[in-house]
Coordinates of C-alpha atoms and ligand atoms in Angstrom, one line a residue:
M1 CA -34.1 5.7 32.1
E2 CA -33.5 5.6 28.3
K3 CA -30.3 3.9 27.4
E4 CA -28.9 6.8 25.2
N5 CA -29.1 9.1 28.2
L6 CA -26.7 6.8 30.0
F7 CA -23.9 7.9 27.9
K8 CA -24.5 11.7 28.0
N9 CA -22.0 12.3 30.7
R10 CA -19.7 9.4 29.8
T11 CA -16.1 9.9 30.9
L12 CA -13.3 8.1 29.1
I13 CA -11.1 6.0 31.3
K14 CA -7.9 7.8 30.2
D15 CA -9.5 11.1 31.5
V16 CA -10.1 9.6 34.9
F17 CA -6.4 9.1 35.2
S18 CA -5.3 12.3 33.7
K19 CA -7.8 14.8 35.1
K20 CA -9.1 15.6 38.5
I21 CA -12.7 14.3 38.5
K22 CA -14.5 13.3 41.6
T23 CA -17.7 11.5 40.4
V24 CA -17.6 9.7 37.1
E25 CA -19.9 7.8 34.8
L26 CA -18.1 5.1 32.8
S27 CA -19.3 2.7 30.2
G28 CA -17.4 -0.2 28.8
W29 CA -16.6 -3.9 28.9
V30 CA -15.9 -6.1 31.9
H31 CA -12.3 -7.1 31.4
N32 CA -12.0 -9.3 34.4
T33 CA -13.4 -9.8 37.9
R34 CA -11.9 -11.0 41.1
D35 CA -13.7 -12.0 44.3
L36 CA -11.9 -11.8 47.7
S37 CA -15.2 -12.3 49.6
K38 CA -15.1 -9.0 51.5
V39 CA -13.7 -7.1 48.6
K40 CA -14.6 -7.5 44.9
F41 CA -12.8 -6.2 41.9
L42 CA -14.0 -5.6 38.4
L43 CA -11.7 -4.3 35.7
L44 CA -13.6 -2.0 33.3
R45 CA -12.2 -1.5 29.8
D46 CA -13.0 1.1 27.2
R47 CA -11.1 2.1 24.1
T48 CA -8.8 4.3 26.1
G49 CA -7.8 2.1 29.0
I50 CA -8.7 -0.2 31.9
I51 CA -9.7 0.9 35.5
Q52 CA -10.4 -1.0 38.7
I53 CA -13.9 -0.8 40.2
T54 CA -13.7 -1.8 43.8
G55 CA -16.6 -3.1 45.8
V56 CA -16.2 -3.2 49.6
K57 CA -18.8 -5.3 51.6
S58 CA -19.1 -2.7 54.3
K59 CA -19.5 0.3 52.0
T60 CA -20.8 -0.6 48.6
P61 CA -24.6 -0.8 48.1
K62 CA -25.6 -4.4 48.6
E63 CA -27.0 -5.2 45.1
I64 CA -24.0 -3.7 43.4
F65 CA -21.7 -5.6 45.6
Q66 CA -23.4 -8.9 44.8
D67 CA -23.5 -8.1 41.1
L68 CA -19.8 -7.2 40.8
E69 CA -18.6 -10.8 40.8
K70 CA -21.5 -12.2 38.8
I71 CA -21.2 -10.2 35.6
P72 CA -19.7 -12.3 32.9
R73 CA -16.5 -11.2 31.3
E74 CA -17.0 -9.0 28.2
S75 CA -20.5 -7.9 29.3
V76 CA -21.2 -4.2 28.6
I77 CA -21.9 -2.1 31.7
Y78 CA -22.5 1.4 33.0
I79 CA -21.0 2.4 36.3
K80 CA -21.3 5.6 38.3
G81 CA -18.9 6.1 41.2
E82 CA -16.4 8.1 43.1
V83 CA -12.7 8.3 42.0
V84 CA -10.3 7.6 44.8
D85 CA -6.5 7.3 44.9
S86 CA -5.3 3.8 45.4
K87 CA -1.7 2.5 45.7
Q88 CA -2.6 -1.0 44.6
A89 CA -4.7 -0.3 41.6
I90 CA -3.2 0.0 38.1
G91 CA -2.8 3.7 37.3
G92 CA -3.1 4.6 41.0
K93 CA -6.8 5.2 40.9
E94 CA -9.9 3.2 41.5
I95 CA -13.7 3.7 41.4
L96 CA -16.0 3.1 44.3
P97 CA -19.4 2.4 42.6
S98 CA -22.7 3.9 43.6
E99 CA -24.7 2.8 40.5
L100 CA -24.3 -0.2 38.2
I101 CA -26.3 -1.1 35.1
I102 CA -25.7 -4.2 33.1
I103 CA -26.4 -2.9 29.6
N104 CA -25.7 -6.2 27.8
K105 CA -24.7 -9.4 29.4
A106 CA -22.2 -11.6 27.5
E107 CA -22.9 -15.2 26.9
T108 CA -20.2 -17.9 27.4
L109 CA -17.2 -16.7 25.3
P110 CA -16.2 -19.0 22.4
I111 CA -12.6 -18.0 22.6
D112 CA -10.1 -16.8 25.2
V113 CA -9.8 -13.0 24.9
T114 CA -7.4 -12.4 27.8
D115 CA -3.9 -11.1 27.3
F116 CA -2.7 -14.6 27.7
S117 CA -4.9 -16.1 25.1
K118 CA -3.4 -19.1 23.2
T119 CA -6.4 -19.6 20.9
E120 CA -5.2 -20.5 17.4
L121 CA -5.7 -18.3 14.4
P122 CA -8.5 -20.1 12.6
K123 CA -10.7 -20.2 15.7
R124 CA -9.8 -16.5 16.4
L125 CA -10.8 -15.6 12.9
D126 CA -14.1 -17.5 13.3
N127 CA -14.7 -15.1 16.2
R128 CA -13.0 -12.0 14.8
F129 CA -15.6 -9.7 16.4
L130 CA -14.3 -10.9 19.8
D131 CA -10.7 -11.3 18.8
T132 CA -10.6 -7.6 17.9
R133 CA -11.4 -6.8 21.6
R134 CA -7.8 -7.9 22.4
K135 CA -5.0 -5.3 22.8
P136 CA -2.5 -6.9 20.4
I137 CA -5.1 -7.2 17.7
Q138 CA -6.2 -3.6 18.1
A139 CA -2.6 -2.6 18.0
I140 CA -2.1 -4.2 14.6
F141 CA -5.1 -2.3 13.1
K142 CA -4.2 1.0 14.8
I143 CA -0.8 0.7 13.0
Q144 CA -2.5 -0.3 9.8
S145 CA -4.5 2.8 10.0
T146 CA -1.3 4.8 10.4
I147 CA 0.1 3.1 7.3
S148 CA -2.9 4.0 5.1
M149 CA -3.1 7.5 6.6
S150 CA 0.6 8.2 6.1
F151 CA 0.5 6.9 2.5
R152 CA -2.3 9.3 1.8
E153 CA -0.6 12.1 3.6
Y154 CA 2.7 11.6 1.8
F155 CA 1.2 11.7 -1.7
V156 CA -1.5 14.4 -1.1
N157 CA 1.3 16.6 0.2
K158 CA 3.0 16.0 -3.2
G159 CA 0.0 17.1 -5.2
F160 CA -1.5 13.7 -5.9
I161 CA -5.3 13.3 -6.1
E162 CA -7.0 10.3 -4.5
I163 CA -9.1 8.5 -7.0
Q164 CA -11.8 5.8 -6.8
T165 CA -11.8 3.2 -9.5
P166 CA -14.5 0.6 -10.4
S167 CA -14.5 -2.8 -8.8
I168 CA -16.7 -4.3 -11.5
I169 CA -15.0 -4.8 -14.8
S170 CA -16.2 -6.1 -18.1
S171 CA -14.6 -9.0 -20.0
S172 CA -11.2 -7.5 -20.3
S173 CA -8.5 -9.1 -18.1
E174 CA -5.0 -7.8 -17.5
G175 CA -3.9 -11.4 -17.6
G176 CA -1.5 -13.0 -15.1
T177 CA -4.2 -14.0 -12.6
E178 CA -7.6 -15.7 -12.4
L179 CA -10.6 -13.4 -11.9
F180 CA -13.8 -14.0 -9.9
E181 CA -16.9 -14.0 -12.1
A182 CA -20.2 -12.4 -11.2
K183 CA -23.6 -11.9 -12.7
Y184 CA -24.5 -8.4 -13.7
F185 CA -28.1 -8.3 -15.1
E186 CA -27.8 -10.3 -18.4
K187 CA -24.1 -10.0 -18.5
K188 CA -21.1 -11.8 -17.0
V189 CA -18.6 -9.5 -15.2
Y190 CA -15.5 -9.8 -13.1
L191 CA -14.2 -8.4 -9.9
A192 CA -11.2 -6.1 -10.5
Q193 CA -7.8 -7.6 -9.9
S194 CA -6.3 -4.1 -9.7
P195 CA -7.0 -0.5 -10.6
Q196 CA -4.2 -0.6 -13.1
L197 CA -5.9 0.4 -16.4
Y198 CA -8.0 3.1 -14.7
K199 CA -5.2 4.8 -12.8
Q200 CA -3.2 4.9 -16.1
M201 CA -6.1 6.5 -18.0
L202 CA -6.4 9.1 -15.2
A203 CA -2.7 9.8 -15.0
G204 CA -3.1 10.8 -18.6
A205 CA -5.5 13.5 -17.5
I206 CA -4.7 14.4 -13.9
E207 CA -1.0 13.6 -13.9
K208 CA -0.6 12.4 -10.3
V209 CA -3.1 9.9 -8.8
M210 CA -3.2 7.5 -5.9
T211 CA -5.7 5.1 -4.5
I212 CA -6.2 2.6 -1.7
C213 CA -8.7 0.0 -3.0
P214 CA -9.8 -3.6 -2.6
V215 CA -8.8 -6.1 -5.3
W216 CA -9.8 -9.7 -5.9
R217 CA -7.8 -12.6 -7.2
A218 CA -9.2 -16.1 -7.8
E219 CA -5.8 -17.7 -7.0
K220 CA -6.2 -21.1 -5.5
H221 CA -3.0 -21.1 -3.4
N222 CA -3.1 -21.3 0.3
T223 CA 0.0 -19.4 1.5
I224 CA 0.9 -17.1 4.4
R225 CA 1.4 -14.2 1.9
H226 CA -1.7 -14.3 -0.3
L227 CA -5.4 -13.4 0.2
N228 CA -8.2 -13.6 -2.3
E229 CA -9.4 -10.2 -1.3
S230 CA -6.7 -7.6 -0.5
R231 CA -6.1 -3.9 -0.5
Q232 CA -3.6 -2.2 -2.7
M233 CA -2.0 1.2 -2.2
D234 CA -1.4 2.5 -5.8
I235 CA 0.1 5.5 -7.4
E236 CA 0.4 6.5 -11.1
M237 CA 2.4 9.5 -12.3
A238 CA 2.6 11.2 -15.6
F239 CA 5.9 12.6 -16.9
A240 CA 7.7 10.0 -14.9
D241 CA 9.8 6.9 -15.5
S242 CA 10.6 3.8 -13.4
K243 CA 13.6 5.5 -11.6
I244 CA 11.3 8.3 -10.4
V245 CA 8.6 6.1 -9.0
M246 CA 11.1 3.7 -7.4
K247 CA 12.4 6.7 -5.5
E248 CA 8.8 7.6 -4.4
L249 CA 8.3 4.1 -3.2
E250 CA 11.5 4.2 -1.2
E251 CA 10.5 7.5 0.3
V252 CA 6.9 6.6 1.2
V253 CA 7.9 3.4 2.9
K254 CA 10.4 5.3 5.0
Y255 CA 7.8 7.9 5.7
I256 CA 5.2 5.3 6.8
I257 CA 7.7 3.6 9.1
K258 CA 8.8 6.9 10.6
K259 CA 5.1 7.8 11.3
I260 CA 4.5 4.4 12.9
I261 CA 7.5 5.0 15.2
E262 CA 6.2 8.4 16.1
K263 CA 2.5 7.7 16.5
N264 CA 2.3 4.1 17.7
P265 CA 5.0 3.6 20.4
K266 CA 2.4 1.9 22.7
E267 CA 1.2 -0.4 20.0
L268 CA 4.8 -1.3 19.0
E269 CA 5.5 -2.2 22.6
I270 CA 2.4 -4.4 22.9
L271 CA 3.5 -6.2 19.7
K272 CA 7.1 -6.3 20.8
V273 CA 8.4 -5.0 17.5
N274 CA 10.9 -2.3 16.8
P275 CA 10.8 -1.3 13.2
K276 CA 13.8 0.5 11.7
I277 CA 13.9 2.9 8.8
P278 CA 15.0 0.7 6.0
K279 CA 18.0 1.2 3.7
T280 CA 17.8 0.8 0.0
K281 CA 19.6 -1.3 -2.6
Y282 CA 19.2 -1.1 -6.3
L283 CA 20.0 -4.2 -8.4
T284 CA 19.3 -5.2 -11.9
F285 CA 17.6 -8.6 -12.5
K286 CA 20.8 -9.8 -14.1
E287 CA 22.8 -8.8 -11.0
V288 CA 20.4 -10.7 -8.8
A289 CA 20.6 -13.7 -11.1
T290 CA 24.4 -13.7 -10.8
L291 CA 24.2 -13.3 -7.0
M292 CA 21.8 -16.2 -6.7
K293 CA 24.0 -18.3 -8.9
Q294 CA 26.9 -17.7 -6.5
H295 CA 24.7 -18.7 -3.6
K296 CA 23.3 -21.7 -5.5
I297 CA 19.8 -20.5 -5.3
N298 CA 17.4 -21.1 -8.1
I299 CA 15.4 -18.3 -9.9
D300 CA 13.2 -18.5 -13.0
K301 CA 14.4 -16.8 -16.1
D302 CA 11.9 -14.1 -15.7
D303 CA 10.8 -14.1 -12.0
L304 CA 12.4 -14.4 -8.6
T305 CA 11.5 -17.3 -6.3
G306 CA 10.5 -17.0 -2.7
E307 CA 13.9 -18.5 -1.8
A308 CA 15.7 -15.8 -3.8
E309 CA 13.6 -13.1 -2.1
R310 CA 14.6 -14.4 1.3
K311 CA 18.2 -14.5 0.2
L312 CA 18.1 -10.8 -0.7
E313 CA 17.0 -10.0 2.8
E314 CA 19.9 -12.1 4.2
L315 CA 22.4 -10.3 1.9
F316 CA 20.9 -6.8 2.4
P317 CA 19.2 -6.8 5.8
N318 CA 16.7 -4.2 6.6
S319 CA 16.7 -2.9 3.1
I320 CA 14.1 -2.3 0.4
V321 CA 15.7 -4.1 -2.5
F322 CA 14.7 -2.8 -5.9
V323 CA 15.2 -5.3 -8.7
Y324 CA 14.9 -3.5 -12.0
D325 CA 15.6 -4.1 -15.7
W326 CA 13.3 -7.0 -15.3
P327 CA 12.9 -9.5 -18.2
L328 CA 10.0 -8.2 -20.4
E329 CA 8.5 -11.7 -20.5
G330 CA 8.0 -11.7 -16.8
K331 CA 6.0 -8.5 -16.7
P332 CA 2.4 -7.7 -17.7
F333 CA 1.6 -6.4 -21.2
Y334 CA 1.4 -2.7 -20.1
I335 CA 5.0 -2.5 -18.9
M336 CA 7.3 -0.5 -21.2
P337 CA 10.0 -2.5 -23.0
K338 CA 13.4 -1.1 -22.0
D339 CA 14.2 2.2 -23.7
Q340 CA 10.9 2.0 -25.5
D341 CA 12.4 -0.5 -27.9
K342 CA 9.9 -3.0 -29.1
N343 CA 12.6 -5.7 -29.6
A344 CA 14.0 -5.3 -26.1
K345 CA 14.4 -8.4 -24.0
L346 CA 14.3 -6.3 -20.8
S347 CA 11.6 -4.0 -19.4
E348 CA 11.2 -0.8 -17.4
G349 CA 9.5 -2.9 -14.8
F350 CA 10.7 -3.6 -11.3
D351 CA 9.8 -5.4 -8.0
A352 CA 10.6 -4.1 -4.5
I353 CA 11.5 -6.8 -2.0
Y354 CA 11.4 -6.0 1.7
K355 CA 12.1 -8.4 4.6
G356 CA 12.4 -11.3 2.1
M357 CA 9.1 -10.8 0.3
E358 CA 7.8 -8.8 -2.6
I359 CA 6.0 -5.7 -1.4
S360 CA 5.4 -4.0 -4.7
S361 CA 5.6 -4.3 -8.5
G362 CA 5.7 -1.3 -10.8
G363 CA 7.4 0.4 -13.6
Q364 CA 7.0 2.7 -16.6
R365 CA 3.9 1.9 -18.7
I366 CA 3.4 1.9 -22.4
H367 CA 1.7 5.1 -23.6
I368 CA 2.1 4.3 -27.4
P369 CA -1.0 2.6 -28.8
E370 CA 0.8 0.5 -31.5
L371 CA 3.4 -0.8 -29.0
L372 CA 0.6 -1.6 -26.6
E373 CA -1.2 -3.6 -29.2
T374 CA 2.0 -5.5 -30.0
R375 CA 2.5 -6.4 -26.4
I376 CA -1.2 -7.4 -25.9
K377 CA -0.9 -9.8 -28.8
A378 CA 2.4 -11.1 -27.6
K379 CA 0.7 -12.0 -24.3
K380 CA -2.0 -13.8 -26.2
L381 CA -4.7 -11.4 -25.0
K382 CA -7.4 -9.9 -27.2
I383 CA -7.0 -6.4 -28.4
K384 CA -10.8 -5.9 -28.6
D385 CA -11.0 -6.4 -24.8
F386 CA -8.8 -3.4 -24.3
K387 CA -10.3 -1.0 -26.8
S388 CA -11.2 2.0 -24.6
Y389 CA -7.9 1.6 -22.7
I390 CA -5.8 1.6 -25.8
D391 CA -7.9 4.5 -27.3
S392 CA -7.2 6.6 -24.2
F393 CA -3.6 6.9 -25.4
R394 CA -4.5 8.2 -28.9
F395 CA -5.2 11.8 -27.9
G396 CA -2.0 13.1 -26.4
S397 CA -0.7 10.8 -23.7
P398 CA 2.3 11.5 -21.5
P399 CA 4.9 8.8 -20.6
H400 CA 3.9 7.6 -17.1
A401 CA 4.9 5.2 -14.4
G402 CA 3.5 3.8 -11.1
W403 CA 3.4 0.9 -8.7
S404 CA 1.3 -0.9 -6.2
I405 CA 2.0 -2.0 -2.6
G406 CA -0.2 -4.6 -0.9
L407 CA -1.5 -3.0 2.3
E408 CA -1.8 -6.2 4.3
R409 CA 1.5 -7.5 2.9
L410 CA 3.3 -4.4 4.1
T411 CA 1.6 -4.5 7.5
M412 CA 2.6 -8.1 8.0
L413 CA 6.2 -7.4 7.1
I414 CA 6.6 -4.2 9.2
L415 CA 5.2 -6.0 12.2
N416 CA 6.8 -9.4 11.6
L417 CA 3.4 -11.1 11.7
P418 CA 3.6 -14.8 10.9
N419 CA 0.6 -14.8 8.5
I420 CA -1.0 -12.2 6.3
R421 CA -4.4 -13.1 7.7
E422 CA -3.3 -11.4 11.0
A423 CA -3.1 -8.2 9.0
V424 CA -6.7 -8.2 7.7
L425 CA -9.8 -7.8 9.8
F426 CA -12.0 -10.2 7.9
P427 CA -9.8 -12.3 5.7
R428 CA -11.1 -13.9 2.5
D429 CA -9.2 -16.9 1.5
R430 CA -10.2 -20.0 -0.4
D431 CA -11.9 -21.5 2.6
R432 CA -13.1 -18.5 4.5
L433 CA -16.1 -16.4 3.7
T434 CA -17.4 -15.7 7.2
P435 CA -17.6 -13.7 9.4
Ligands
ATP501 P1 3.1 -12.3 -5.5 O1 4.3 -12.6 -6.5 O2 3.6 -12.1 -4.1 O3 2.0 -13.3 -5.7 P2 2.1 -10.5 -7.5 O4 3.3 -10.2 -8.3 O5 1.1 -11.5 -8.1 O6 2.5 -10.9 -6.0 P3 1.2 -7.8 -8.0 O7 0.2 -8.0 -9.0 O8 2.5 -7.3 -8.4 O9 1.3 -9.1 -7.1 O10 0.5 -6.9 -6.9 C1 1.1 -5.8 -6.2 C2 1.3 -6.0 -4.7 O11 0.1 -6.4 -4.1 C3 2.3 -7.2 -4.4 O12 3.6 -6.7 -4.5 C4 1.8 -7.5 -3.0 O13 2.4 -6.6 -2.1 C5 0.3 -7.4 -3.1 N1 -0.4 -8.6 -3.4 C6 -0.4 -9.3 -4.6 N2 -1.1 -10.4 -4.5 C7 -1.6 -10.5 -3.3 C8 -2.5 -11.4 -2.6 N3 -3.0 -12.4 -3.3 N4 -2.8 -11.2 -1.3 C9 -2.3 -10.1 -0.7 N5 -1.4 -9.2 -1.2 C10 -1.1 -9.4 -2.5
MG502 MG1 4.2 -8.4 -8.6

């Protein structure tokens, strides 16, 4: 028999439990086996559930009965059999097999993939293809899928257009972070650190744009909150200022968490987390500085420290804390000085802190070419590197604002994961390039 034909009448395990079917053909992985000599059990798993296959010495065809205990865990098999009610089996039903085909036999497993696995993160990541067979791991990525879907849904419903921006960029750098270099025919190019300049140019034409895209940062740190390849959820809006986009950020994070609660109750239960719709708190950078001084916590003159971010969570639990009127020096060149005043010390930039960590940076951008050039020079970057970007503001350009949320960062914080690597399928950090 050809292998494809095996799956023609495939029934999903959840349907065995919910529908009245007498004979079924199932395909999936061997979750576990148990041998009680006269009775043998095999737990079969597919993406929808787990069901017990029961072999009885006196009834089951001999070869099948012998095979049942011998198939290694995680092997892929096909089973045809009869569905019968069973008080002992999970879900109240079991399968009495009449046909068994081992489609692909698993070798000795390099990690423990049971529900009780204590395998440590690095080893799990070395074997991510197996690690992702586990329920809690699948739960994380089902929820991450809800996060990105709800992000899209929220903004598409508000008239935003999803855009795709280039990952290969020429010499121009936004500054603020190291870039990865690559060879591009005869030229040297870089991997994009963000879609920033492109989304701004497009907001100047399409008004409301959003994107979920990978970005690369050649930062050498080894922390629980940084990756060298991560995904950003970005928006950019024309005819908007920082207040308007902070409100959008507040609303979309609430929407995302509401959707997770609605769509993923099972996954939340598996992960034992109970996310709440956050409150919000708006504070100026100066107010935060004063608060931190009162609590004897250090901050830099133009940035918050990790300690300060954690203190904000302690002071305003379960809140998205917006810190605005950020010192201009601490923000990238494209952030608008406060009140469009080129001598301003403050900016129209902000950070959003959630559960003691930055989830987003954003603000109003500069749409005035001369001011942009002043700021690029002040940051010691080269005007020639930004020519087409600056030029894009010379032909009628609306005031605009936007922000960026790290997808993995947000996943990690909503689910209380101890390390951002838990929130990315195949992490890229300084030491890890495989699998
Ligand atoms: P941080 O201060 O945490 O290093 P950042 O200010 O350098 O972050 P931004 O350039 O503001 O980061 O990027 C926007 C968002 O992308 C951040 O708020 C964060 O959620 C996420 N992010 C930034 N850098 C990383 C990284 N190295 N790995 C994973 N997510 C990141
Ligand atoms: Mg930031």
